Amino acid sequence: MGLFLPYEAMWDMPLDGRESGKRIPHWFGNLAYALVGAVFKLCFRYRVSNREALRGFEGKSGAVVICNHTSFLDVAVIYLTARPAQWIRLMGRDSLFGKAGGLLGQVLSRVGAFPVKRDSADRTSVKRAVRMLKDGELVGILPEGTRRGKSDRAPELHAGAAFIARMAHVPILPMCVRDVEKVKQKGERLRFPQVTAEFGEPLLVGDFDFLPKEDRLDACAWYAMRECFALNDRVPREQVDMAALFPEARDFSAVFAEHPLPRHTTAEVVAALEEPDGGER
């Protein structure tokens, strides 16, 4: 295949998963993994905790991977966590793909990223994500929509990840990228902290069905992001102050204190999906 492909075409091509059609060529992604991975290992002593929670989906099921967002670099870390055995197809802001005369769009699309229109109901992006997930691919979403503490936009709690997971009948896997925001803070010199990615336990959107229908997706997004911050801060989930993190969002703390959700491992979720009547509950 040619060195340059229309990146719009790559958004609708499989990269991994079960689909047997023409795929995005892997050579660029493999090269990027080798180069970027070496830099992160050397400069940031990058490591991954509980990667088996992600690996358990390999060849078995798609999953929506969500993460906190504090730096442009955390996107690279999310990508690295899955390689070389898997690929996480990140949903990114559409304006990024046209930068550098479209060169950034080539780079992002080659490693599986695809665009979403910010502050709109982007049905095309949702359909792409659902198709990828149903094909067994991993889709990465940053539900805050912007970098916390690094942007003039206040982070918001979006329920799109929960909606997509429900549409595709796949679980949500929370993760965090810890300390990457310390690499470059405003007015300070470049630093080289140890950067850690950590995966949590998968969540099933169906576990939120005890709530009124109009609250389920918001509650799922709230709970999933609380898991991300609990991982990031290394505290029990109940100690995360979600009201301070998302002052405009409804606080579901009392709801889940009264109705704790069941815990799941990736192995249990995959086993349930493989049953004859399986599917995301």
Tab-separated table of C-alpha atoms in Angstrom:
chain	number	residue	atom	x	y	z
A	1	MET	CA	0.000	0.000	0.000
A	2	GLY	CA	1.112	3.625	-0.521
A	3	LEU	CA	3.122	5.586	1.941
A	4	PHE	CA	0.251	8.047	2.361
A	5	LEU	CA	-3.382	6.965	2.626
A	6	PRO	CA	-6.421	9.241	2.853
A	7	TYR	CA	-6.858	9.421	6.581
A	8	GLU	CA	-10.623	9.604	6.197
A	9	ALA	CA	-10.409	6.104	4.690
A	10	MET	CA	-8.359	4.809	7.620
A	11	TRP	CA	-11.030	5.884	10.090
A	12	ASP	CA	-13.309	3.242	8.605
A	13	MET	CA	-10.688	0.515	8.233
A	14	PRO	CA	-10.041	-2.105	10.910
A	15	LEU	CA	-6.684	-2.095	12.660
A	16	ASP	CA	-7.189	-5.158	14.823
A	17	GLY	CA	-10.218	-7.232	15.764
A	18	ARG	CA	-12.109	-9.933	13.914
A	19	GLU	CA	-12.986	-8.192	10.634
A	20	SER	CA	-11.206	-9.778	7.690
A	21	GLY	CA	-11.257	-6.794	5.321
A	22	LYS	CA	-8.374	-4.517	4.334
A	23	ARG	CA	-6.681	-3.204	7.456
A	24	ILE	CA	-4.644	-0.144	8.290
A	25	PRO	CA	-1.031	-1.257	7.648
A	26	HIS	CA	0.779	-1.983	10.909
A	27	TRP	CA	4.290	-0.947	9.891
A	28	PHE	CA	3.929	2.684	10.972
A	29	GLY	CA	2.273	1.790	14.268
A	30	ASN	CA	5.004	-0.729	15.018
A	31	LEU	CA	7.686	1.843	14.243
A	32	ALA	CA	5.968	4.442	16.407
A	33	TYR	CA	5.694	1.945	19.259
A	34	ALA	CA	9.401	1.125	19.087
A	35	LEU	CA	10.506	4.770	18.988
A	36	VAL	CA	8.029	6.298	21.428
A	37	GLY	CA	8.266	3.342	23.778
A	38	ALA	CA	12.052	3.649	23.907
A	39	VAL	CA	11.822	7.364	24.721
A	40	PHE	CA	9.304	6.797	27.511
A	41	LYS	CA	11.317	3.938	28.965
A	42	LEU	CA	14.512	5.983	28.930
A	43	CYS	CA	13.154	9.356	30.036
A	44	PHE	CA	10.224	8.458	32.271
A	45	ARG	CA	10.905	4.857	33.380
A	46	TYR	CA	7.401	4.148	32.082
A	47	ARG	CA	5.618	1.105	33.517
A	48	VAL	CA	2.140	-0.461	33.490
A	49	SER	CA	0.267	-1.936	36.448
A	50	ASN	CA	-2.501	-4.536	36.108
A	51	ARG	CA	-2.074	-4.794	32.332
A	52	GLU	CA	-3.686	-8.252	32.538
A	53	ALA	CA	-7.043	-6.470	32.919
A	54	LEU	CA	-6.546	-5.212	29.353
A	55	ARG	CA	-4.856	-8.316	27.953
A	56	GLY	CA	-7.798	-10.460	28.987
A	57	PHE	CA	-9.899	-8.921	26.215
A	58	GLU	CA	-7.421	-9.889	23.481
A	59	GLY	CA	-9.210	-11.874	20.794
A	60	LYS	CA	-12.288	-12.107	23.028
A	61	SER	CA	-14.137	-8.814	23.163
A	62	GLY	CA	-13.952	-5.120	22.530
A	63	ALA	CA	-13.879	-2.663	25.432
A	64	VAL	CA	-14.119	1.075	25.971
A	65	VAL	CA	-10.939	2.209	27.742
A	66	ILE	CA	-11.345	5.499	29.621
A	67	CYS	CA	-8.699	7.589	31.351
A	68	ASN	CA	-8.035	10.840	33.159
A	69	HIS	CA	-6.535	13.583	30.984
A	70	THR	CA	-3.812	15.918	32.297
A	71	SER	CA	-1.296	16.166	29.437
A	72	PHE	CA	-0.870	15.626	25.711
A	73	LEU	CA	1.609	12.900	26.680
A	74	ASP	CA	-0.980	10.729	28.401
A	75	VAL	CA	-2.410	9.920	24.959
A	76	ALA	CA	0.950	8.392	23.986
A	77	VAL	CA	1.026	6.420	27.233
A	78	ILE	CA	-2.468	5.022	26.645
A	79	TYR	CA	-1.349	3.898	23.188
A	80	LEU	CA	1.799	2.262	24.563
A	81	THR	CA	-0.034	0.276	27.238
A	82	ALA	CA	-1.730	-1.939	24.664
A	83	ARG	CA	1.218	-2.612	22.391
A	84	PRO	CA	2.554	-4.829	20.964
A	85	ALA	CA	-0.245	-7.372	21.443
A	86	GLN	CA	-3.212	-4.987	21.144
A	87	TRP	CA	-4.143	-1.558	19.787
A	88	ILE	CA	-6.241	1.116	21.469
A	89	ARG	CA	-8.051	3.243	18.904
A	90	LEU	CA	-8.240	6.673	20.485
A	91	MET	CA	-11.075	9.067	19.802
A	92	GLY	CA	-9.503	12.510	19.368
A	93	ARG	CA	-10.604	16.093	18.806
A	94	ASP	CA	-11.325	16.590	15.090
A	95	SER	CA	-9.269	19.798	14.827
A	96	LEU	CA	-6.071	17.832	15.523
A	97	PHE	CA	-6.279	15.883	12.288
A	98	GLY	CA	-5.801	18.905	10.027
A	99	LYS	CA	-2.724	20.277	11.779
A	100	ALA	CA	0.672	20.454	10.031
A	101	GLY	CA	-1.035	20.360	6.654
A	102	GLY	CA	-2.718	17.063	7.450
A	103	LEU	CA	0.521	15.341	8.470
A	104	LEU	CA	-0.680	14.952	12.053
A	105	GLY	CA	-3.858	13.403	10.669
A	106	GLN	CA	-1.737	10.821	8.847
A	107	VAL	CA	0.197	10.005	12.007
A	108	LEU	CA	-2.863	9.759	14.239
A	109	SER	CA	-4.868	7.734	11.730
A	110	ARG	CA	-1.992	5.322	11.093
A	111	VAL	CA	-1.983	4.365	14.774
A	112	GLY	CA	-5.758	3.928	14.785
A	113	ALA	CA	-7.070	7.261	16.070
A	114	PHE	CA	-10.257	8.774	14.656
A	115	PRO	CA	-11.953	12.146	15.138
A	116	VAL	CA	-14.903	13.348	17.149
A	117	LYS	CA	-16.502	16.789	16.884
A	118	ARG	CA	-16.291	18.545	20.213
A	119	ASP	CA	-19.492	19.862	21.835
A	120	SER	CA	-21.788	18.112	19.396
A	121	ALA	CA	-23.670	14.859	18.999
A	122	ASP	CA	-21.259	13.335	16.475
A	123	ARG	CA	-23.241	10.372	15.194
A	124	THR	CA	-20.587	9.403	12.654
A	125	SER	CA	-17.933	9.105	15.351
A	126	VAL	CA	-20.260	7.131	17.597
A	127	LYS	CA	-21.102	4.703	14.774
A	128	ARG	CA	-17.400	4.203	14.020
A	129	ALA	CA	-16.634	3.497	17.666
A	130	VAL	CA	-19.527	1.042	18.011
A	131	ARG	CA	-18.486	-0.810	14.845
A	132	MET	CA	-14.898	-1.103	16.070
A	133	LEU	CA	-16.026	-2.412	19.450
A	134	LYS	CA	-18.404	-4.967	17.967
A	135	ASP	CA	-15.496	-6.179	15.848
A	136	GLY	CA	-13.479	-6.815	19.012
A	137	GLU	CA	-11.301	-3.697	18.914
A	138	LEU	CA	-10.433	-1.460	21.874
A	139	VAL	CA	-11.582	2.169	21.777
A	140	GLY	CA	-9.978	4.795	24.020
A	141	ILE	CA	-11.997	7.799	25.203
A	142	LEU	CA	-11.022	10.709	27.459
A	143	PRO	CA	-14.410	11.626	28.995
A	144	GLU	CA	-13.232	14.961	30.448
A	145	GLY	CA	-12.804	16.312	26.922
A	146	THR	CA	-9.835	18.515	27.782
A	147	ARG	CA	-6.617	18.440	29.797
A	148	ARG	CA	-7.285	19.092	33.465
A	149	GLY	CA	-5.310	22.100	34.647
A	150	LYS	CA	-3.700	22.692	31.236
A	151	SER	CA	-6.533	24.222	29.228
A	152	ASP	CA	-8.755	27.292	29.469
A	153	ARG	CA	-11.733	24.943	29.278
A	154	ALA	CA	-13.097	23.474	32.485
A	155	PRO	CA	-13.213	19.663	32.464
A	156	GLU	CA	-16.724	18.305	32.131
A	157	LEU	CA	-18.139	14.864	32.711
A	158	HIS	CA	-19.426	13.511	29.398
A	159	ALA	CA	-21.540	10.350	29.199
A	160	GLY	CA	-20.503	9.478	25.635
A	161	ALA	CA	-18.244	6.608	26.698
A	162	ALA	CA	-21.108	4.978	28.609
A	163	PHE	CA	-23.484	5.498	25.671
A	164	ILE	CA	-21.028	3.911	23.220
A	165	ALA	CA	-20.358	0.968	25.549
A	166	ARG	CA	-24.084	0.335	25.891
A	167	MET	CA	-24.633	0.556	22.126
A	168	ALA	CA	-21.797	-1.903	21.449
A	169	HIS	CA	-22.633	-4.228	24.389
A	170	VAL	CA	-19.087	-4.096	25.726
A	171	PRO	CA	-17.579	-3.287	29.131
A	172	ILE	CA	-15.796	-0.123	30.213
A	173	LEU	CA	-12.227	-0.444	31.482
A	174	PRO	CA	-11.037	2.476	33.659
A	175	MET	CA	-7.352	3.356	33.767
A	176	CYS	CA	-5.129	6.237	34.828
A	177	VAL	CA	-1.860	7.766	33.692
A	178	ARG	CA	-0.098	8.919	36.832
A	179	ASP	CA	2.368	11.831	37.127
A	180	VAL	CA	2.627	12.615	33.409
A	181	GLU	CA	1.381	16.146	34.152
A	182	LYS	CA	4.625	16.763	36.063
A	183	VAL	CA	6.716	16.565	32.879
A	184	LYS	CA	6.033	20.179	31.952
A	185	GLN	CA	4.125	22.560	34.183
A	186	LYS	CA	3.539	26.189	33.320
A	187	GLY	CA	6.523	28.363	34.157
A	188	GLU	CA	8.694	25.424	35.193
A	189	ARG	CA	11.515	23.571	33.516
A	190	LEU	CA	11.131	20.171	31.861
A	191	ARG	CA	11.134	17.296	34.361
A	192	PHE	CA	11.487	13.539	34.019
A	193	PRO	CA	9.231	11.863	36.629
A	194	GLN	CA	8.422	8.189	36.595
A	195	VAL	CA	5.176	7.755	34.651
A	196	THR	CA	2.841	4.911	35.546
A	197	ALA	CA	-0.243	3.643	33.760
A	198	GLU	CA	-2.607	1.515	35.815
A	199	PHE	CA	-5.737	-0.390	34.825
A	200	GLY	CA	-8.680	-0.989	37.104
A	201	GLU	CA	-11.519	-3.497	36.949
A	202	PRO	CA	-14.039	-3.588	34.084
A	203	LEU	CA	-17.492	-2.110	34.559
A	204	LEU	CA	-20.718	-3.352	33.009
A	205	VAL	CA	-23.181	-0.720	31.886
A	206	GLY	CA	-25.996	-3.109	32.742
A	207	ASP	CA	-25.076	-2.918	36.427
A	208	PHE	CA	-26.538	0.587	36.455
A	209	ASP	CA	-29.990	-0.553	35.374
A	210	PHE	CA	-31.312	-0.273	38.948
A	211	LEU	CA	-31.372	3.490	38.363
A	212	PRO	CA	-34.103	5.386	36.496
A	213	LYS	CA	-33.454	5.153	32.770
A	214	GLU	CA	-32.660	8.852	32.415
A	215	ASP	CA	-29.875	8.611	35.039
A	216	ARG	CA	-28.103	5.431	33.967
A	217	LEU	CA	-25.565	6.756	31.485
A	218	ASP	CA	-24.663	9.791	33.588
A	219	ALA	CA	-24.260	7.598	36.660
A	220	CYS	CA	-22.135	5.109	34.732
A	221	ALA	CA	-19.848	7.873	33.438
A	222	TRP	CA	-19.598	9.373	36.932
A	223	TYR	CA	-18.756	6.023	38.532
A	224	ALA	CA	-16.233	5.101	35.829
A	225	MET	CA	-14.396	8.411	36.160
A	226	ARG	CA	-14.353	8.023	39.925
A	227	GLU	CA	-12.563	4.723	39.356
A	228	CYS	CA	-9.974	6.534	37.202
A	229	PHE	CA	-9.288	9.133	39.877
A	230	ALA	CA	-9.162	6.504	42.616
A	231	LEU	CA	-6.457	4.716	40.614
A	232	ASN	CA	-4.631	7.962	39.939
A	233	ASP	CA	-4.666	9.102	43.580
A	234	ARG	CA	-4.225	5.570	44.975
A	235	VAL	CA	-7.164	5.954	47.340
A	236	PRO	CA	-10.417	4.022	47.867
A	237	ARG	CA	-13.084	5.116	45.395
A	238	GLU	CA	-15.230	6.532	48.221
A	239	GLN	CA	-12.499	9.050	49.069
A	240	VAL	CA	-12.527	10.691	45.621
A	241	ASP	CA	-14.198	14.120	45.846
A	242	MET	CA	-16.150	14.041	42.606
A	243	ALA	CA	-18.116	17.159	43.551
A	244	ALA	CA	-14.865	19.133	43.586
A	245	LEU	CA	-13.592	17.541	40.371
A	246	PHE	CA	-16.857	18.038	38.462
A	247	PRO	CA	-18.841	20.779	40.222
A	248	GLU	CA	-21.394	21.019	37.406
A	249	ALA	CA	-22.186	17.294	37.376
A	250	ARG	CA	-24.698	15.502	39.541
A	251	ASP	CA	-23.066	13.821	42.531
A	252	PHE	CA	-24.016	10.132	42.774
A	253	SER	CA	-22.021	9.437	45.961
A	254	ALA	CA	-25.078	8.783	48.121
A	255	VAL	CA	-26.635	6.544	45.472
A	256	PHE	CA	-23.646	4.202	45.307
A	257	ALA	CA	-23.077	4.265	49.064
A	258	GLU	CA	-26.577	2.840	49.405
A	259	HIS	CA	-26.284	0.530	46.376
A	260	PRO	CA	-22.696	-0.767	45.953
A	261	LEU	CA	-22.015	-2.244	42.526
A	262	PRO	CA	-20.721	-5.801	42.028
A	263	ARG	CA	-17.021	-6.158	41.274
A	264	HIS	CA	-15.892	-7.929	38.094
A	265	THR	CA	-12.614	-9.240	36.768
A	266	THR	CA	-11.830	-9.230	33.057
A	267	ALA	CA	-11.810	-13.036	33.075
A	268	GLU	CA	-15.336	-13.114	34.539
A	269	VAL	CA	-16.627	-10.555	32.046
A	270	VAL	CA	-15.115	-12.383	29.077
A	271	ALA	CA	-16.474	-15.729	30.294
A	272	ALA	CA	-19.971	-14.235	30.522
A	273	LEU	CA	-19.665	-12.764	27.034
A	274	GLU	CA	-18.680	-16.171	25.649
A	275	GLU	CA	-21.801	-17.879	26.994
A	276	PRO	CA	-24.436	-18.708	24.353
A	277	ASP	CA	-26.745	-15.962	25.648
A	278	GLY	CA	-23.833	-13.710	26.622
A	279	GLY	CA	-23.521	-10.008	26.056
A	280	GLU	CA	-22.953	-6.887	28.103
A	281	ARG	CA	-25.509	-6.857	30.868
